Short mmCIF file of N, CA and C in Angstrom, two decimals:
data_model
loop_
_atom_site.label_atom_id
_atom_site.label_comp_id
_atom_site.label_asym_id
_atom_site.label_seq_id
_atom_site.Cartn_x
_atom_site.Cartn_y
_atom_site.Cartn_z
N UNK A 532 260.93 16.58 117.82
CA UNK A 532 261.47 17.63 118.65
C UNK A 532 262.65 18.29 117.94
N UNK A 533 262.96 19.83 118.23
CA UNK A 533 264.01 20.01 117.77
C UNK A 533 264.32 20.77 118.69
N UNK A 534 265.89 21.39 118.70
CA UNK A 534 266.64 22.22 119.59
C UNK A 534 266.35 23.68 119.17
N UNK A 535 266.63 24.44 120.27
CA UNK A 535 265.93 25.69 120.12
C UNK A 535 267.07 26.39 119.78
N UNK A 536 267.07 27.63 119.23
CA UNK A 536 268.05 28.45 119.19
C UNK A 536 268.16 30.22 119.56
N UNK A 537 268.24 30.12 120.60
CA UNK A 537 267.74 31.06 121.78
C UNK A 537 268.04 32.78 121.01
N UNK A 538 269.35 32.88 120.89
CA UNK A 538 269.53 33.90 119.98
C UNK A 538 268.67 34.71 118.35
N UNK A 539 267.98 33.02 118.04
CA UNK A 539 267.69 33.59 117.25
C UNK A 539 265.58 33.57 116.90
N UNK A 540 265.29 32.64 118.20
CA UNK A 540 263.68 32.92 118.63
C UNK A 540 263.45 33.67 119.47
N UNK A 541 264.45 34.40 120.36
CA UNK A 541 264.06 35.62 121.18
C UNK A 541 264.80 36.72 121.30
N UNK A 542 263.65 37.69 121.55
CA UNK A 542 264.57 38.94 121.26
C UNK A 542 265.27 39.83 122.69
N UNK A 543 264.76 38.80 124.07
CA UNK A 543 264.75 39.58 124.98
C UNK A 543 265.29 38.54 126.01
N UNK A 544 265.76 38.61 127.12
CA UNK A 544 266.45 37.76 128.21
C UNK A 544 265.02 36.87 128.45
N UNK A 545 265.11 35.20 128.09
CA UNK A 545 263.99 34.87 129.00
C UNK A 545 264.01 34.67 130.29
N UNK A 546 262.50 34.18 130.43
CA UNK A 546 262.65 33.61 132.15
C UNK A 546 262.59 32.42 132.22
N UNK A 547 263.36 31.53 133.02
CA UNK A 547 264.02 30.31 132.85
C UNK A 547 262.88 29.46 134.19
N UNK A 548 261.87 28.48 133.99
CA UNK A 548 261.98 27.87 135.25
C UNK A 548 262.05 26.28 135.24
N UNK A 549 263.23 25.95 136.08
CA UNK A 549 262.79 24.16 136.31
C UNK A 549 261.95 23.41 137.17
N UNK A 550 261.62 22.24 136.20
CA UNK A 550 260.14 21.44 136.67
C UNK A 550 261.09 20.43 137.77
N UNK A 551 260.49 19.64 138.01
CA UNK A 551 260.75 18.54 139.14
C UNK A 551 261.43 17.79 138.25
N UNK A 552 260.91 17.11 136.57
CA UNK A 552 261.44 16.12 135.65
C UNK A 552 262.44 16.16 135.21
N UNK A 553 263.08 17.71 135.38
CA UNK A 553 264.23 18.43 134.78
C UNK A 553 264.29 18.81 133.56
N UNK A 554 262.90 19.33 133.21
CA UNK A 554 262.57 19.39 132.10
C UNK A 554 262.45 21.17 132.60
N UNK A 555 262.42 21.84 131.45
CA UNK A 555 262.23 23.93 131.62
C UNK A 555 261.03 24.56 131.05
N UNK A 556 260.43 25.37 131.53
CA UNK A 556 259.66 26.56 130.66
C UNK A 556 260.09 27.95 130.51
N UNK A 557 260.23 28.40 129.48
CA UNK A 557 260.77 29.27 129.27
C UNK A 557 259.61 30.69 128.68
N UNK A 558 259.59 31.54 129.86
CA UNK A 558 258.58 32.63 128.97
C UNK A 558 259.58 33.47 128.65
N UNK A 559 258.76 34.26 127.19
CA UNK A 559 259.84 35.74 126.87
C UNK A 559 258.60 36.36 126.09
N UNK A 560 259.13 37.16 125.18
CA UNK A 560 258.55 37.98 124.32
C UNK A 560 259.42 38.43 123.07
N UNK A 561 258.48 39.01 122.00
CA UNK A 561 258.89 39.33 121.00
C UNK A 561 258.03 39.78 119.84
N UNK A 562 259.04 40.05 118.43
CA UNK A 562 257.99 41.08 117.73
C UNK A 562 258.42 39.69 116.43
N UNK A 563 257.70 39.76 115.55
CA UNK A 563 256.93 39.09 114.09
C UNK A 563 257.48 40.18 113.36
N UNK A 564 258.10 41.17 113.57
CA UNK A 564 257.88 42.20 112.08
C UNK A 564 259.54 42.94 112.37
N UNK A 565 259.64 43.31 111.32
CA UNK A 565 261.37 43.73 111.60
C UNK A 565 261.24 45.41 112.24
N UNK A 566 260.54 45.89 112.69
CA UNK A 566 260.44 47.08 112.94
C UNK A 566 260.72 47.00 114.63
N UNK A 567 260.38 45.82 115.30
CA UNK A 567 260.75 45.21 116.39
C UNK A 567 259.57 46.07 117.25
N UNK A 568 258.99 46.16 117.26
CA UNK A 568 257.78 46.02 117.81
C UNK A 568 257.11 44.73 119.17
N UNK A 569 257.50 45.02 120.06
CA UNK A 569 256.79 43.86 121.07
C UNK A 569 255.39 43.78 120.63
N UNK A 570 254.78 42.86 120.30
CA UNK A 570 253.78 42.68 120.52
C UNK A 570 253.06 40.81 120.90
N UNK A 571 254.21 39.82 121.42
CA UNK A 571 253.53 38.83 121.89
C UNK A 571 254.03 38.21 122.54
N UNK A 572 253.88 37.26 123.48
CA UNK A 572 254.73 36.64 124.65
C UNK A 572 254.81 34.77 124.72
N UNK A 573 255.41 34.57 124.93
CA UNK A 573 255.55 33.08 124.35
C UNK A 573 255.91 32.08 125.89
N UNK A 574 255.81 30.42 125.52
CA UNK A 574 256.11 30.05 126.83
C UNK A 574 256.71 28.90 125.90
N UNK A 575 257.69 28.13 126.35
CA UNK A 575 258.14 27.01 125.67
C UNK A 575 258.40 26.31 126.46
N UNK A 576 257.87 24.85 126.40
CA UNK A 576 258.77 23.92 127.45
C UNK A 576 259.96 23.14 126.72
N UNK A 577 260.83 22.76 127.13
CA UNK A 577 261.86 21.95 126.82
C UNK A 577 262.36 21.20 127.61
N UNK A 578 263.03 19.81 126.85
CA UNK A 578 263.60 18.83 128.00
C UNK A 578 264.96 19.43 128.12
N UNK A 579 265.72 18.28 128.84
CA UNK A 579 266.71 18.40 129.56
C UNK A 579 268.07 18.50 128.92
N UNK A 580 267.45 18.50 127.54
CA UNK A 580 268.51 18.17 126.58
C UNK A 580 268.45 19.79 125.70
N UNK A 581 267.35 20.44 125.91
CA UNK A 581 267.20 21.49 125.18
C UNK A 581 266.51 21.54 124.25
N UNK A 582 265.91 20.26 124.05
CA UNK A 582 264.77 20.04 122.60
C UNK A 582 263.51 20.51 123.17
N UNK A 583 262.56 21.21 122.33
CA UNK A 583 261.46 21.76 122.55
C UNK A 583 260.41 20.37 122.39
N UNK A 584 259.27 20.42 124.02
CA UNK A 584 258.35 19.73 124.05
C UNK A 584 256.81 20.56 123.12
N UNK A 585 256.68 21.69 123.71
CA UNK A 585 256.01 22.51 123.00
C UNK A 585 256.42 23.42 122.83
N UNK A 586 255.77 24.18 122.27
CA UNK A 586 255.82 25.99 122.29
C UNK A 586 254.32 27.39 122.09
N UNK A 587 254.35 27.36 122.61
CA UNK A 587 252.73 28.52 122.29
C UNK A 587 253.01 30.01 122.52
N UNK A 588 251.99 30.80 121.75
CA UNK A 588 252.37 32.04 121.49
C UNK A 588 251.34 32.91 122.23
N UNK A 589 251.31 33.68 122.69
CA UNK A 589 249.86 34.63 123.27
C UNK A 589 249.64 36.06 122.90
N UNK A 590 248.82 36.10 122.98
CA UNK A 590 248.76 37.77 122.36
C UNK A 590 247.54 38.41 123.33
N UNK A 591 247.67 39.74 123.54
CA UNK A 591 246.31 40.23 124.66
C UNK A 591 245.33 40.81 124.00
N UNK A 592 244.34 40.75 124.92
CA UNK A 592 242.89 40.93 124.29
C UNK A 592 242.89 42.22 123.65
N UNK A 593 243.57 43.32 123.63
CA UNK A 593 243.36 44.29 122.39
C UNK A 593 244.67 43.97 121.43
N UNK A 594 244.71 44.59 120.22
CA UNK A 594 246.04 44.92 119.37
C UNK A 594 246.78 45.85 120.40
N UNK A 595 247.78 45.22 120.46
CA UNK A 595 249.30 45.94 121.31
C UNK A 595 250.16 46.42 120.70
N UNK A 596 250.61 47.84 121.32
CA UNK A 596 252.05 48.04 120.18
C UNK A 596 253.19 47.90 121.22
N UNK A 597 252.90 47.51 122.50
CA UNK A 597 254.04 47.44 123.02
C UNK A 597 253.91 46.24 124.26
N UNK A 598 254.82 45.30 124.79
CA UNK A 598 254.23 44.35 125.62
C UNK A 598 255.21 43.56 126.19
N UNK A 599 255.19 43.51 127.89
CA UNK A 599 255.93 42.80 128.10
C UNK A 599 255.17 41.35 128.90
N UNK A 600 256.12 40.56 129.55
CA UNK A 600 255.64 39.15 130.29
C UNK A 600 256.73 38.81 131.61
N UNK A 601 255.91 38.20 132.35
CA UNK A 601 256.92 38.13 133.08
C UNK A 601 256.52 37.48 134.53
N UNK A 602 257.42 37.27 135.98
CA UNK A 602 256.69 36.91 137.01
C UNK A 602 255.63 35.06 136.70
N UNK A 603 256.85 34.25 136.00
CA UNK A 603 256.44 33.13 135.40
C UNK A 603 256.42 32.25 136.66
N UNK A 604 255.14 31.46 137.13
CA UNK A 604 254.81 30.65 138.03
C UNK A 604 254.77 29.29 138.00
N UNK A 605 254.57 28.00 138.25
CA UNK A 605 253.89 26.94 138.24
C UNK A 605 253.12 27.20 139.01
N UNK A 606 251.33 26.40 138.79
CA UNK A 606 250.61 26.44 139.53
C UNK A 606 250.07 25.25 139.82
N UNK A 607 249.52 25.43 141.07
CA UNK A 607 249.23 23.87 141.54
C UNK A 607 248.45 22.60 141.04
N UNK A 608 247.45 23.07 139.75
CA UNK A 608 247.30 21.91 138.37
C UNK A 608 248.28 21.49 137.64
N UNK A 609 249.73 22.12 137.68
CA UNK A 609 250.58 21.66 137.08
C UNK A 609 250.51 22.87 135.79
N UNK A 610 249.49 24.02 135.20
CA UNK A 610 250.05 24.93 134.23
C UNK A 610 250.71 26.25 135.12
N UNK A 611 250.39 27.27 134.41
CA UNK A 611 251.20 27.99 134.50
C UNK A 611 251.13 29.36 134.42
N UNK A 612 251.40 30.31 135.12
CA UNK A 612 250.90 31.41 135.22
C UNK A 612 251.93 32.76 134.89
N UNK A 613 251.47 33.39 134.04
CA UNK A 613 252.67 34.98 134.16
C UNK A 613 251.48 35.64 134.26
N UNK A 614 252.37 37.33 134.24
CA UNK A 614 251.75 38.60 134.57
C UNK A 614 252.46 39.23 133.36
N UNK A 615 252.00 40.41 132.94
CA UNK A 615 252.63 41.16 132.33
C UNK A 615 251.81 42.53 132.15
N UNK A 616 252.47 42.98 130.79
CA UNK A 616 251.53 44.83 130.55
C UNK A 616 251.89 45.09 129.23
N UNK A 617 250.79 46.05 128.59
CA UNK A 617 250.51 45.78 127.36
C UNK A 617 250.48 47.09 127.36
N UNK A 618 250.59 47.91 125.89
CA UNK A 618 249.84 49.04 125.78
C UNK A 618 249.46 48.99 124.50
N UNK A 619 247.82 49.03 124.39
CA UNK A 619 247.28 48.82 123.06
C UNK A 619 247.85 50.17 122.50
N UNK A 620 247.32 49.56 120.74
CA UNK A 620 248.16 51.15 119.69
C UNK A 620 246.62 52.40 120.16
N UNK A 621 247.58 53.22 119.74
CA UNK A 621 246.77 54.51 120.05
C UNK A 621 246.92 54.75 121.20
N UNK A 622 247.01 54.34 122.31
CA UNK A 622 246.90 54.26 123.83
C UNK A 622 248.43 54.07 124.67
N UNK A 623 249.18 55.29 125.41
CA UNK A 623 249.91 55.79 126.08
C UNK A 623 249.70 54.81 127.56
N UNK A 624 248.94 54.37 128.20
CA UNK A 624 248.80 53.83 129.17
C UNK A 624 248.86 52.55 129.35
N UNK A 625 249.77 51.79 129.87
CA UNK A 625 250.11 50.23 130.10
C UNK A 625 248.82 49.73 130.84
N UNK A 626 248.16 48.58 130.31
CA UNK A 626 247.49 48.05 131.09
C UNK A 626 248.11 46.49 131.37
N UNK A 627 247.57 46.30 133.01
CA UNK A 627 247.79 44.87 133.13
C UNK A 627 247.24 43.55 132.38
N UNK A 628 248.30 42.37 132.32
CA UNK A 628 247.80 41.19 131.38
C UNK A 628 248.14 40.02 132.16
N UNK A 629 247.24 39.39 132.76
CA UNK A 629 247.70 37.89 133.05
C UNK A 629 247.68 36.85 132.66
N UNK A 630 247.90 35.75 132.31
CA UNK A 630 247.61 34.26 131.27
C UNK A 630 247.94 33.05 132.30
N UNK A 631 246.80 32.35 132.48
CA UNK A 631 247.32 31.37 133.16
C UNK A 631 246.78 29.96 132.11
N UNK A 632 247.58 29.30 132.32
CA UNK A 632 247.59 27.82 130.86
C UNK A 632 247.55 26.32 131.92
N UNK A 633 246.99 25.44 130.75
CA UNK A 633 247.35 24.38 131.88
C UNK A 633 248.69 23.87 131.82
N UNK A 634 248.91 22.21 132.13
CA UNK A 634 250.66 22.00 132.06
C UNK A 634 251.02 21.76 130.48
N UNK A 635 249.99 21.66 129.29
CA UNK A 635 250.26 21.46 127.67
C UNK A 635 250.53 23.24 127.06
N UNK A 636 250.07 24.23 128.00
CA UNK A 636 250.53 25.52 128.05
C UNK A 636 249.28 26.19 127.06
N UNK A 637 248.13 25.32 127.27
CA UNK A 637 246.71 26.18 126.48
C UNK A 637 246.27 27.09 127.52
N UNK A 638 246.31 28.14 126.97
CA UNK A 638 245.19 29.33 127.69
C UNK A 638 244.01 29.32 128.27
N UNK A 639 244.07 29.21 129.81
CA UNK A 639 242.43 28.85 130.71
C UNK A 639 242.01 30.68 130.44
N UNK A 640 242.28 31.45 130.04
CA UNK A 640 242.08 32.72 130.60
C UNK A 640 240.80 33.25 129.73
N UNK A 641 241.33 32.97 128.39
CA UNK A 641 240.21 33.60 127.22
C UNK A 641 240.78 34.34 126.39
N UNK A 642 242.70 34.29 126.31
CA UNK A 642 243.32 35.27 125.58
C UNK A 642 243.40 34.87 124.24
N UNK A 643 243.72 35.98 123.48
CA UNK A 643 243.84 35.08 122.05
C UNK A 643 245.15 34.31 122.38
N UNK A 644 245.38 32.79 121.66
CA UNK A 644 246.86 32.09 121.66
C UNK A 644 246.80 31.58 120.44
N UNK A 645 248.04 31.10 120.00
CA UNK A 645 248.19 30.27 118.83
C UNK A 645 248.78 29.21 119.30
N UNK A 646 248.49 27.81 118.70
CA UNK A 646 248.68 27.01 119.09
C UNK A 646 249.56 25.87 117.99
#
């Protein structure tokens, strides 16, 4: 495990939620390329101490040039659900994106993730 360093793996306010164990998941988003570009949304759990249990990355079913996440749930299997909106390149119009994972934070949905 190691400690996260919030400033410098995200580029945007995350969303913070606590489990029962007192352990956190944390969704946000962010860009891979210095041009800062949103294009992927992330969920991390961490214990209580701030050390990362996992971390996984998601990306939506078209290439995105712009993307947010958000509206982070627990769901009653124990994973986990956000909402968000995407707007593929070429394309002016936000479409909706949802991801729901189990509690190890793998993708039930069919999105691309990295793992």
């Amino acid at each position: 495990m190691h400690k996260l360093n919030f400033q410098q793996n995200m580029g945007v306010s995350p969303i913070l939620k606590k489990q029962r164990m007192g352990d956190f998941v944390i969704l946000g988003w962010g860009a891979p390329d210095i041009q800062g570009e949103i294009i992927y949304a992330y969920l991390i759990k961490v214990n209580s101490l701030g050390e990362a249990i996992w971390e996984k990355t998601y990306y939506p079913p078209e290439l995105s040039y712009e993307l947010n996440a958000y509206d982070l749930e627990p769901t009653s299997d124990g994973g986990f659900a956000f909402v968000g909106n995407y707007r593929a390149d070429g394309d002016w119009t936000f479409k909706t994106w949802v991801v729901k994972t189990d509690a190890c934070g793998f993708d039930r949905c069919g999105m691309r993730a990295n793992h």
